[in-house]
Amino acid sequence: MNAPGLLVINKPTGPTSRDVVDRVRRVTGIRRCGHAGTLDPLATGVLVICLNNATRLVPYIQRMAKTYRASFRFGVRSNTDDVEGELEQVPDAVPPTPDELRSLLAQFRGEITQVPPKFSAVMVQGKRAYDLARQGEDFELTAKTVRIDRFDLLNCRGREWQALIQCGSGTYVRSLGRDVGELAGCGAVMTDLSREAIGRFTLAEAVRLEDLERDTWEDYLLHPIEAVRELPAYTCSSREAIWAANGRKIPVPSEKLPDGLEMALLTEEAKLIGIANYQKRSSVLSPRIVIRPTEQTAANAANK
């Protein structure tokens, strides 16, 4: 099986994202696998695995909006911002009322600055932050700008509360809960997290890790085009498909296309060949990422 493709996995609690990739490798026999968007061991839900040349599309999936259902607890702080770290009870903590909490959440919508957790994969002078944290090193992480499109309260019962969050790439949900807790003056940790969707990839289509078997995994394989549906597309002729698969530029005179426009190159069967940029000066589509067509598609093109 050499064709590129995507698998949408429903990650269970426990394994790391790397563990899921290793499982996919064992089941499929494909060594070139990569995930698009890390989930911590505590977290469950949508994890997209890219196979073969589809790994080149990981950045397109990572930049898609992500939807989470997260649970938090007031009155506690943690060095990891969740219940898996060292917990510290906050004396005399008074959690906000549901109405007060809704007002707090509203302050976190839009573009905000956020300091990542110290137990995270952020690089600090060439090392992962979680490695430095485990070694007891003293360091500070730089705040970064992230985008929060939705932060809606689902329920609130005493110290326990749950929210639906839709956010851009690079957002740490456990840090959101931490910052809400600090703003409320009583601290908070994340107790549970489920990623409901990455862009169009949802839990409804995700396969459970335990259901991924050697003789059935291909039934769940999605074509790489699903990673770049948002891009404008150019359908290549059979001859152009061969050119594109070999990185050759395709003449497409057009006064309407802006210079540098990113486009998906498709075969006549609507299979993804790759990603190209339009060069207005020379009126060509210049392939930048090549996801070669399947052997059958290439053979069909060669015979035309």
mmCIF file with all atom_site columns, C-alpha atoms in Angstrom, residues 36-37 56-66 147 149 167-170 198-201 227-232 262-263 275 277 288-289:
data_model
loop_
_atom_site.group_PDB
_atom_site.id
_atom_site.type_symbol
_atom_site.label_atom_id
_atom_site.label_alt_id
_atom_site.label_comp_id
_atom_site.label_asym_id
_atom_site.label_entity_id
_atom_site.label_seq_id
_atom_site.pdbx_PDB_ins_code
_atom_site.Cartn_x
_atom_site.Cartn_y
_atom_site.Cartn_z
_atom_site.occupancy
_atom_site.B_iso_or_equiv
_atom_site.pdbx_formal_charge
_atom_site.auth_seq_id
_atom_site.auth_comp_id
_atom_site.auth_asym_id
_atom_site.auth_atom_id
_atom_site.pdbx_PDB_model_num
ATOM 1  C CA . ALA A 1 36  ? -1.517  16.430 12.734 1.00 0.00 ? 36  ALA A CA 1
ATOM 2  C CA . GLY A 1 37  ? -2.049  18.005 16.142 1.00 0.00 ? 37  GLY A CA 1
ATOM 3  C CA . ARG A 1 56  ? 3.379   16.645 3.486  1.00 0.00 ? 56  ARG A CA 1
ATOM 4  C CA . LEU A 1 57  ? -0.126  17.917 4.191  1.00 0.00 ? 57  LEU A CA 1
ATOM 5  C CA . VAL A 1 58  ? 0.229   17.913 7.991  1.00 0.00 ? 58  VAL A CA 1
ATOM 6  C CA . PRO A 1 59  ? 0.579   21.737 8.153  1.00 0.00 ? 59  PRO A CA 1
ATOM 7  C CA . TYR A 1 60  ? -2.744  22.187 6.316  1.00 0.00 ? 60  TYR A CA 1
ATOM 8  C CA . ILE A 1 61  ? -4.563  20.049 8.876  1.00 0.00 ? 61  ILE A CA 1
ATOM 9  C CA . GLN A 1 62  ? -2.792  21.643 11.827 1.00 0.00 ? 62  GLN A CA 1
ATOM 10 C CA . ARG A 1 63  ? -4.008  25.105 10.850 1.00 0.00 ? 63  ARG A CA 1
ATOM 11 C CA . MET A 1 64  ? -7.665  24.014 10.761 1.00 0.00 ? 64  MET A CA 1
ATOM 12 C CA . ALA A 1 65  ? -9.951  25.168 13.572 1.00 0.00 ? 65  ALA A CA 1
ATOM 13 C CA . LYS A 1 66  ? -10.259 22.678 16.414 1.00 0.00 ? 66  LYS A CA 1
ATOM 14 C CA . ARG A 1 147 ? -7.405  32.709 18.513 1.00 0.00 ? 147 ARG A CA 1
ATOM 15 C CA . ASP A 1 149 ? -13.646 31.558 18.294 1.00 0.00 ? 149 ASP A CA 1
ATOM 16 C CA . CYS A 1 167 ? -9.919  27.666 18.629 1.00 0.00 ? 167 CYS A CA 1
ATOM 17 C CA . GLY A 1 168 ? -7.065  28.140 16.228 1.00 0.00 ? 168 GLY A CA 1
ATOM 18 C CA . SER A 1 169 ? -3.784  26.276 16.005 1.00 0.00 ? 169 SER A CA 1
ATOM 19 C CA . GLY A 1 170 ? -1.400  26.383 18.963 1.00 0.00 ? 170 GLY A CA 1
ATOM 20 C CA . ILE A 1 198 ? -10.390 19.254 13.443 1.00 0.00 ? 198 ILE A CA 1
ATOM 21 C CA . GLY A 1 199 ? -11.913 21.229 10.592 1.00 0.00 ? 199 GLY A CA 1
ATOM 22 C CA . ARG A 1 200 ? -14.226 18.833 8.763  1.00 0.00 ? 200 ARG A CA 1
ATOM 23 C CA . PHE A 1 201 ? -12.756 15.758 10.480 1.00 0.00 ? 201 PHE A CA 1
ATOM 24 C CA . ALA A 1 227 ? -6.881  17.879 3.880  1.00 0.00 ? 227 ALA A CA 1
ATOM 25 C CA . VAL A 1 228 ? -7.056  20.758 1.386  1.00 0.00 ? 228 VAL A CA 1
ATOM 26 C CA . ARG A 1 229 ? -10.730 21.080 0.395  1.00 0.00 ? 229 ARG A CA 1
ATOM 27 C CA . GLU A 1 230 ? -10.604 24.774 1.289  1.00 0.00 ? 230 GLU A CA 1
ATOM 28 C CA . LEU A 1 231 ? -8.080  25.527 -1.435 1.00 0.00 ? 231 LEU A CA 1
ATOM 29 C CA . PRO A 1 232 ? -9.191  26.547 -4.924 1.00 0.00 ? 232 PRO A CA 1
ATOM 30 C CA . GLU A 1 262 ? -2.160  28.455 -3.534 1.00 0.00 ? 262 GLU A CA 1
ATOM 31 C CA . MET A 1 263 ? -4.140  25.847 -5.497 1.00 0.00 ? 263 MET A CA 1
ATOM 32 C CA . ILE A 1 275 ? -0.228  21.878 -4.215 1.00 0.00 ? 275 ILE A CA 1
ATOM 33 C CA . ASN A 1 277 ? 1.403   28.390 -6.424 1.00 0.00 ? 277 ASN A CA 1
ATOM 34 C CA . ARG A 1 288 ? 5.391   23.146 -4.448 1.00 0.00 ? 288 ARG A CA 1
ATOM 35 C CA . ILE A 1 289 ? 4.148   19.975 -2.754 1.00 0.00 ? 289 ILE A CA 1
#
